[in-house]
Each structure stands twice: as structure tokens, then as C-alpha cells.
Amino acid sequence: MNIENLLRDNIKTIKAYSSARDEYKDASADMIFIDANENPFKTNVNRYPDPQQSKLKERLASIKGVKTSQILFGNGSDEVLDLLFRVFCEPNRDNVITLPPTYGMYSVLADLNAVQIQSVLLDDNFEPRVNEILKTQNEYSKLLFLCSPNNPTANSFNAHKIEELIEGFKGIVVIDEAYIDFSNCDSWISRLNEFPNLVITQTFSKAYGLAGIRLGICYASEYIISILNKIKPPYNVNQLTQDKALERLDELEQVKQEVDSILEQRIVLANELSNISFVQKVYPSDANFLLVKVDDAHQRYSQLIERGVVVRNRTTQPLCENCLRFTIGTEEENKTLIKILNQL
Ligand SMILES: *Cc1c(COP(=O)(O)O)cnc(C)c1O
């Protein structure tokens, strides 16, 4: 498979912007930096950040068992996904395949980039319909989004189906692993080197507890990462974000404890919810949220708002009629939620 053939024509020949910090990297404390028109007086962040986030990449690469050259960071996964559109999808010609019900950003970004969306509904078990997806692709299908564990259905896709799709799809397969840390399934990172058309996205927003710093991760072949690197805004990940993420990567024990607590609470909450009179189904979850079918989603949503609880109403999504999505909170929050639900 020749990935270069999938690139947009303008990307094949594009030249990256070279920033002052790109040109001179070996900073040592006693040098004078008058190359970037910064203010020389210290504020902690008076210097432009490292455009390649080298320290953060080295730390993450060693944790995840990949090369630093297989990592790209973005201002949230949302920026990473947008860069993928801009690298591979020719506006007003190409298309991407999404599998509703799924994460809303894929179609928002497709619209933004004037790229068509081909949707192939998940089946009744919320699994990809492999044959239909492969039949739907055409020569202009550039990206296939597999969100696993999927938002809002909370399940991980069957690994054999994912593999068939990576092998059968002629474009780039993007596996969105935003919720992988809550899942029993292995990340596809360990299989990255087998598939030149595989791209994996993860994020610091969920398990790592850093939604506020906006840091998304893309793992792919060195070739794909090198192309994404050429077109990313030079300083897309700010210094405060890089510092905070590095700090958090030194607290992996704490992260694991929080994830364990969420997983414990997922069982408790699923149990409690299934005993609520108007709850019809609690779907199995491999993520940090539960998809729950109720009698009347609009009514229950409003009742919860009136009582100070904000949940996500997913009833307008295909296959999600009358479904609400509950993020797993603290034990305290979950108890309050159950108490309120029982009062309705
Ligand atoms: C929350 C979420 C993300 C995270 O996006 P960020 O921009 O990194 O915060 C990505 N994908 C899915 C499916 C999500 O639900």
C-alpha cells in the first residue's frame, strides 16, 4: 500500500514553516536568544514552546513502546483529526466513512473541510458491518473512523472486525482510542508497525484527567507523522500544556488509581441504574460512561436538569432512541444521582 498516493496533491509538495525555534534547537542556559522577537524578561512562559514537544514525546514514547517519530501532539484530539482531514481529503471530491452512532466531531470536521460523509450504521450489537463498509468505499474514500471503545455506545469493537477493516480499506483507518484506558481490550498501538494505513488517536482528556489543557495524541507510521508535522501550526501545543502533561506522566500510579475507582464505580452504578423503575436497559460499557435506555429521554433529561444533574441526551442518534449517557462520577456523585433518580 502506497500511502503517498493517498495524500492531497498540495500536501505532496508543501514546505513546512520553519520557526525560529526549529532552526536552533540546542538551547543551553547561557546563550542569548534574540532570534524570535520574544520579550526577554522572565514570566516562565516568555519563550515560545518547543514546537516538537521533545521531552514529552520521549517520555510518552518510552511508556507506550513506540518511537518518538511515531507521535504527533495536537491541541486536543480534535486538532489531530482536523490535520488528518487536511492531509488526506481533497475538498469537494473525497469522502470519509463514519459508523453512526459515534463521536460527533468526525462529521463536523468533514463538513468544515468540505468532505463528503458516507455513513454505515453499526449493527444491532453496535458492531461495524464490515462487508457493507468495504462495499461502500470508493476510490475517493480516504479516512475510515473506528471509535473503539465507541462514544456513545460504550462498547469496544470486535478485534477481528477491526483487523478485517484495516486490511480491506484502501484508505487510512483511524482508530479513536479516547477511552482505551477504561477498556479490557488492548490498544492497537502494539500493532502499528504491521499496518501502514493505521492511525491511532488518544487523548489526555479522559483517563489522564487533563481535559482542560487540550492535548491529543496521534500514533502512526513515521511517514504519516512526518507529513502531519509539516502542516501542523508550529506552536500548536503551548508550554503550560507540555509542562502539565509531563508532570502527570510522573503520576501514573495516581492515574491508575483514579481509573480503577471509575471502573469500580462503573459496576456499582450500572447495577443501581438497572434497578430504577423507568430504566429499560443499561448497555455494557468499556468506557467511563454508561449508555442507558429510559422510558422517555427528553422528560428524564429535563427532570435531572431541574435537580442540578446534567447528563447527555443521545435520543436523536440512530439506534439510541430514548438513551441518556451518564459519565461515571465520584462515588459521592453517583450516590446523589441514584438518590435523585429514585425520587423521580
Ligand atoms: C472525548 C473524546 C475525544 C477527546 O477529544 P479531545 O479533543 O482530545 O478532548 C476524542 N474522541 C472521542 C470519541 C471522545 O469521546
XYZ file of C-alpha atoms and ligand atoms in Angstrom:
359
model
C 0.000 0.000 0.000
C 1.450 3.344 -1.057
C 0.379 5.984 1.438
C 1.847 8.795 -0.659
C -0.842 8.164 -3.287
C -3.481 8.985 -0.672
C -2.102 12.461 0.061
C -3.723 15.557 -1.367
C -1.700 16.952 -4.255
C -0.867 20.227 -2.495
C 0.413 18.299 0.533
C 2.797 16.177 -1.539
C 4.899 19.234 -2.308
C 4.167 21.513 0.622
C 7.040 23.126 2.515
C 6.779 23.353 6.286
C 7.052 26.716 8.019
C 10.378 26.857 9.780
C 10.098 28.668 13.083
C 12.946 30.344 14.944
C 12.880 27.530 17.478
C 13.038 24.941 14.693
C 16.213 26.442 13.332
C 18.116 26.453 16.579
C 17.344 23.632 18.998
C 20.332 23.043 21.265
C 19.407 25.624 23.827
C 21.751 25.956 26.749
C 21.173 28.308 29.616
C 23.993 30.755 28.977
C 23.099 31.562 25.359
C 21.444 34.753 24.270
C 18.223 34.212 22.377
C 17.369 37.181 20.236
C 16.026 35.206 17.283
C 12.271 35.104 17.910
C 11.242 38.620 18.940
C 10.237 37.433 22.382
C 10.168 39.618 25.473
C 13.441 38.824 27.313
C 12.003 39.372 30.812
C 11.022 36.183 32.574
C 7.382 35.233 33.072
C 8.019 31.493 32.959
C 6.458 31.424 29.519
C 8.107 34.369 27.767
C 9.768 31.929 25.324
C 7.977 30.128 22.515
C 7.381 26.467 23.364
C 9.305 23.572 21.809
C 7.434 23.043 18.506
C 8.322 19.322 18.619
C 7.499 18.795 22.317
C 10.626 16.632 22.518
C 10.658 15.929 26.266
C 7.017 14.957 26.292
C 7.442 12.742 23.238
C 10.434 10.960 24.761
C 8.538 10.268 27.956
C 5.400 9.053 26.191
C 7.343 7.009 23.642
C 9.037 5.067 26.411
C 5.731 4.479 28.214
C 3.932 3.336 25.062
C 6.761 1.451 23.378
C 6.861 3.484 20.169
C 9.464 5.753 18.591
C 9.240 9.491 19.222
C 8.948 9.840 15.445
C 5.657 7.887 15.582
C 3.987 10.510 17.791
C 2.300 13.793 16.958
C 0.582 16.019 19.530
C -2.320 18.318 18.850
C -4.429 20.892 20.635
C -6.815 18.116 21.677
C -7.591 15.070 19.515
C -9.856 17.415 17.648
C -6.859 19.195 16.113
C -5.213 15.869 15.284
C -8.361 14.724 13.480
C -8.576 18.002 11.591
C -4.941 17.640 10.453
C -5.775 14.181 9.101
C -8.586 15.658 7.003
C -6.287 18.354 5.683
C -3.549 15.903 4.748
C -5.668 13.263 3.035
C -9.009 14.729 1.917
C -9.387 16.891 -1.190
C -12.306 19.266 -0.506
C -15.380 18.781 -2.708
C -14.071 15.484 -4.043
C -13.058 12.991 -1.351
C -15.167 11.254 1.263
C -14.733 9.686 4.688
C -16.645 6.794 6.232
C -18.148 7.058 9.717
C -20.164 4.486 11.643
C -23.061 6.148 13.492
C -23.951 6.365 16.258
C -20.499 7.736 17.038
C -18.461 10.771 18.074
C -19.863 13.938 16.529
C -16.564 15.593 15.616
C -15.907 13.338 12.596
C -18.862 14.739 10.707
C -18.333 18.302 11.960
C -14.747 18.192 10.655
C -15.878 16.626 7.386
C -18.364 19.472 6.865
C -15.745 22.042 7.830
C -13.310 20.618 5.272
C -15.966 20.239 2.550
C -15.526 16.479 2.576
C -18.449 14.117 1.989
C -19.549 11.684 4.665
C -20.567 8.131 3.887
C -22.246 6.674 6.949
C -22.708 2.977 7.535
C -24.792 2.336 10.656
C -23.457 -0.007 13.311
C -25.419 -3.244 13.623
C -27.822 -4.061 16.475
C -24.900 -5.083 18.683
C -23.186 -1.762 17.938
C -20.538 -3.572 15.845
C -19.243 -2.418 12.421
C -20.878 -4.048 9.382
C -17.611 -4.986 7.746
C -18.907 -6.087 4.337
C -21.126 -3.052 3.902
C -18.323 -0.709 4.880
C -15.946 -2.288 2.384
C -18.634 -2.191 -0.319
C -19.330 1.477 0.425
C -15.728 2.621 -0.099
C -14.715 4.013 -3.473
C -11.532 5.485 -4.910
C -12.241 8.763 -3.076
C -12.713 7.208 0.379
C -9.705 8.467 2.324
C -10.483 8.003 6.016
C -12.453 5.397 7.958
C -13.194 6.321 11.583
C -13.415 3.485 14.092
C -14.115 4.778 17.572
C -13.298 1.942 19.939
C -14.490 1.992 22.697
C -17.215 3.884 20.868
C -18.886 7.042 22.084
C -21.861 6.963 22.863
C -22.461 3.197 22.695
C -19.618 2.421 25.175
C -18.557 -0.897 23.581
C -15.236 -1.845 22.020
C -15.448 -3.214 18.510
C -14.594 -6.843 17.832
C -10.847 -7.066 17.133
C -11.272 -9.396 14.134
C -13.668 -6.941 12.530
C -11.245 -4.090 13.105
C -8.457 -6.116 11.537
C -10.582 -7.002 8.501
C -11.322 -3.308 8.066
C -7.676 -2.250 8.338
C -6.793 -4.867 5.737
C -9.732 -4.263 3.413
C -9.966 -0.479 3.483
C -7.911 1.232 0.793
C -7.507 4.490 2.698
C -6.400 5.395 6.241
C -8.108 3.682 9.175
C -8.271 5.979 12.200
C -8.908 4.164 15.476
C -10.031 6.682 18.079
C -8.928 5.263 21.424
C -10.028 8.150 23.653
C -11.460 5.603 26.120
C -8.889 2.817 25.787
C -7.679 3.165 29.396
C -11.113 2.066 30.638
C -11.249 -0.941 28.326
C -10.387 -4.619 28.647
C -9.119 -4.586 25.090
C -5.525 -3.893 24.106
C -4.602 -0.717 22.334
C -3.827 -1.131 18.636
C -0.548 0.717 19.250
C 1.207 -2.647 19.592
C 0.163 -3.473 16.002
C 1.069 -0.117 14.490
C 4.110 -1.418 12.641
C 2.072 -4.108 10.850
C -0.266 -1.696 9.059
C 0.988 1.317 7.072
C -2.570 2.715 6.843
C -3.264 2.617 10.597
C -3.565 5.808 12.639
C -4.438 5.756 16.338
C -5.596 8.733 18.349
C -5.621 9.020 22.121
C -6.073 11.940 24.465
C -5.116 13.378 27.849
C -8.748 14.472 28.291
C -10.286 11.326 29.762
C -8.282 8.840 31.889
C -5.410 11.298 32.445
C -7.795 13.882 33.853
C -6.455 16.796 31.803
C -9.327 17.864 29.538
C -8.526 21.482 30.373
C -5.024 21.505 28.908
C -6.172 20.302 25.438
C -3.681 17.626 24.470
C -4.426 14.962 21.903
C -2.075 12.296 20.588
C -1.672 10.699 17.198
C 0.321 7.486 16.733
C 1.145 6.373 13.196
C 3.981 5.338 10.898
C 6.991 7.650 10.783
C 5.952 8.604 7.260
C 2.428 9.709 8.185
C 3.704 11.559 11.269
C 6.295 13.376 9.167
C 3.572 14.649 6.835
C 1.293 15.744 9.696
C 4.293 17.513 11.211
C 4.759 19.547 8.072
C 1.301 21.071 8.215
C 0.617 21.471 11.926
C 0.698 25.016 13.281
C 4.270 25.405 14.584
C 3.375 26.140 18.215
C 0.143 24.150 18.466
C 0.915 22.751 21.936
C 1.627 25.507 24.427
C 4.281 25.430 27.158
C 1.861 25.168 30.093
C 0.248 22.144 28.446
C 3.592 20.450 27.813
C 4.694 21.055 31.426
C 1.432 19.823 32.924
C 1.345 16.684 30.784
C 4.946 15.802 31.725
C 4.084 16.272 35.378
C 1.094 13.961 35.016
C 3.187 11.272 33.332
C 5.193 11.140 36.555
C 1.996 10.320 38.449
C 0.914 7.205 36.591
C 0.169 5.408 39.862
C -2.345 8.137 40.714
C -3.878 7.940 37.228
C -4.240 4.186 37.601
C -5.942 4.581 40.996
C -8.435 7.027 39.524
C -9.161 4.733 36.588
C -9.596 1.778 38.965
C -12.038 3.777 41.042
C -14.012 4.724 37.935
C -14.091 1.070 36.838
C -15.329 0.032 40.274
C -17.980 2.722 40.216
C -18.998 1.679 36.704
C -20.121 -1.698 38.113
C -21.883 -0.136 41.084
C -23.650 2.499 39.004
C -24.713 0.028 36.293
C -26.238 -2.140 38.986
C -28.065 0.706 40.687
C -29.318 2.119 37.406
C -30.764 -1.216 36.315
C -32.964 -1.146 39.448
C -34.529 2.232 38.610
C -38.157 1.744 37.586
C -38.012 3.708 34.326
C -34.645 2.347 33.183
C -35.158 -0.198 30.413
C -31.575 -1.118 29.634
C -28.052 -0.382 30.801
C -25.666 -1.237 27.966
C -22.360 -2.940 28.747
C -19.539 -0.412 28.985
C -15.864 -0.500 28.164
C -15.569 3.256 28.780
C -16.029 5.804 31.598
C -19.712 6.301 30.846
C -22.904 4.293 30.625
C -25.465 4.374 27.851
C -28.880 3.896 29.404
C -32.258 3.407 27.728
C -35.116 5.014 29.646
C -38.872 5.369 29.074
C -38.714 8.999 27.895
C -35.277 10.545 27.454
C -36.484 14.146 26.975
C -38.590 14.049 30.136
C -35.915 12.401 32.289
C -33.240 14.745 30.925
C -35.273 17.823 31.933
C -36.161 16.387 35.330
C -32.477 15.785 36.022
C -31.534 19.316 34.930
C -34.161 20.741 37.307
C -32.444 18.820 40.089
C -28.971 20.021 39.159
C -27.695 16.980 37.249
C -26.513 17.408 33.669
C -26.402 14.264 31.534
C -26.108 13.838 27.769
C -29.320 13.121 25.874
C -28.479 10.889 22.893
C -32.058 10.131 21.815
C -31.691 11.750 18.389
C -28.779 9.454 17.487
C -29.594 6.405 15.370
C -30.022 3.198 17.440
C -30.070 5.345 20.596
C -33.767 6.161 20.918
C -34.549 7.284 24.485
C -30.946 6.856 25.545
C -29.109 9.010 28.037
C -25.362 8.937 28.525
C -24.071 9.112 32.103
C -20.388 9.818 32.797
C -19.132 7.873 35.822
C -18.547 10.435 38.570
C -17.102 10.096 42.053
C -18.738 7.640 44.459
C -20.379 10.635 46.122
C -21.773 11.999 42.841
C -23.047 8.595 41.796
C -24.887 8.155 45.093
C -26.534 11.540 44.680
C -27.510 10.651 41.116
C -29.155 7.402 42.207
C -30.989 9.145 45.053
C -32.360 11.748 42.650
C -33.341 9.150 40.035
C -35.227 7.204 42.675
C -37.204 10.327 43.584
C -38.460 10.910 40.031
C -13.773 12.906 24.445
C -13.402 12.317 23.140
C -12.223 12.701 22.486
C -11.310 13.704 23.124
O -11.148 14.816 22.377
P -10.078 15.919 22.867
O -10.151 16.926 21.789
O -8.749 15.218 22.940
O -10.518 16.405 24.205
C -11.875 12.100 21.304
N -12.656 11.148 20.759
C -13.781 10.760 21.355
C -14.594 9.682 20.747
C -14.195 11.341 22.552
O -15.352 10.954 23.117
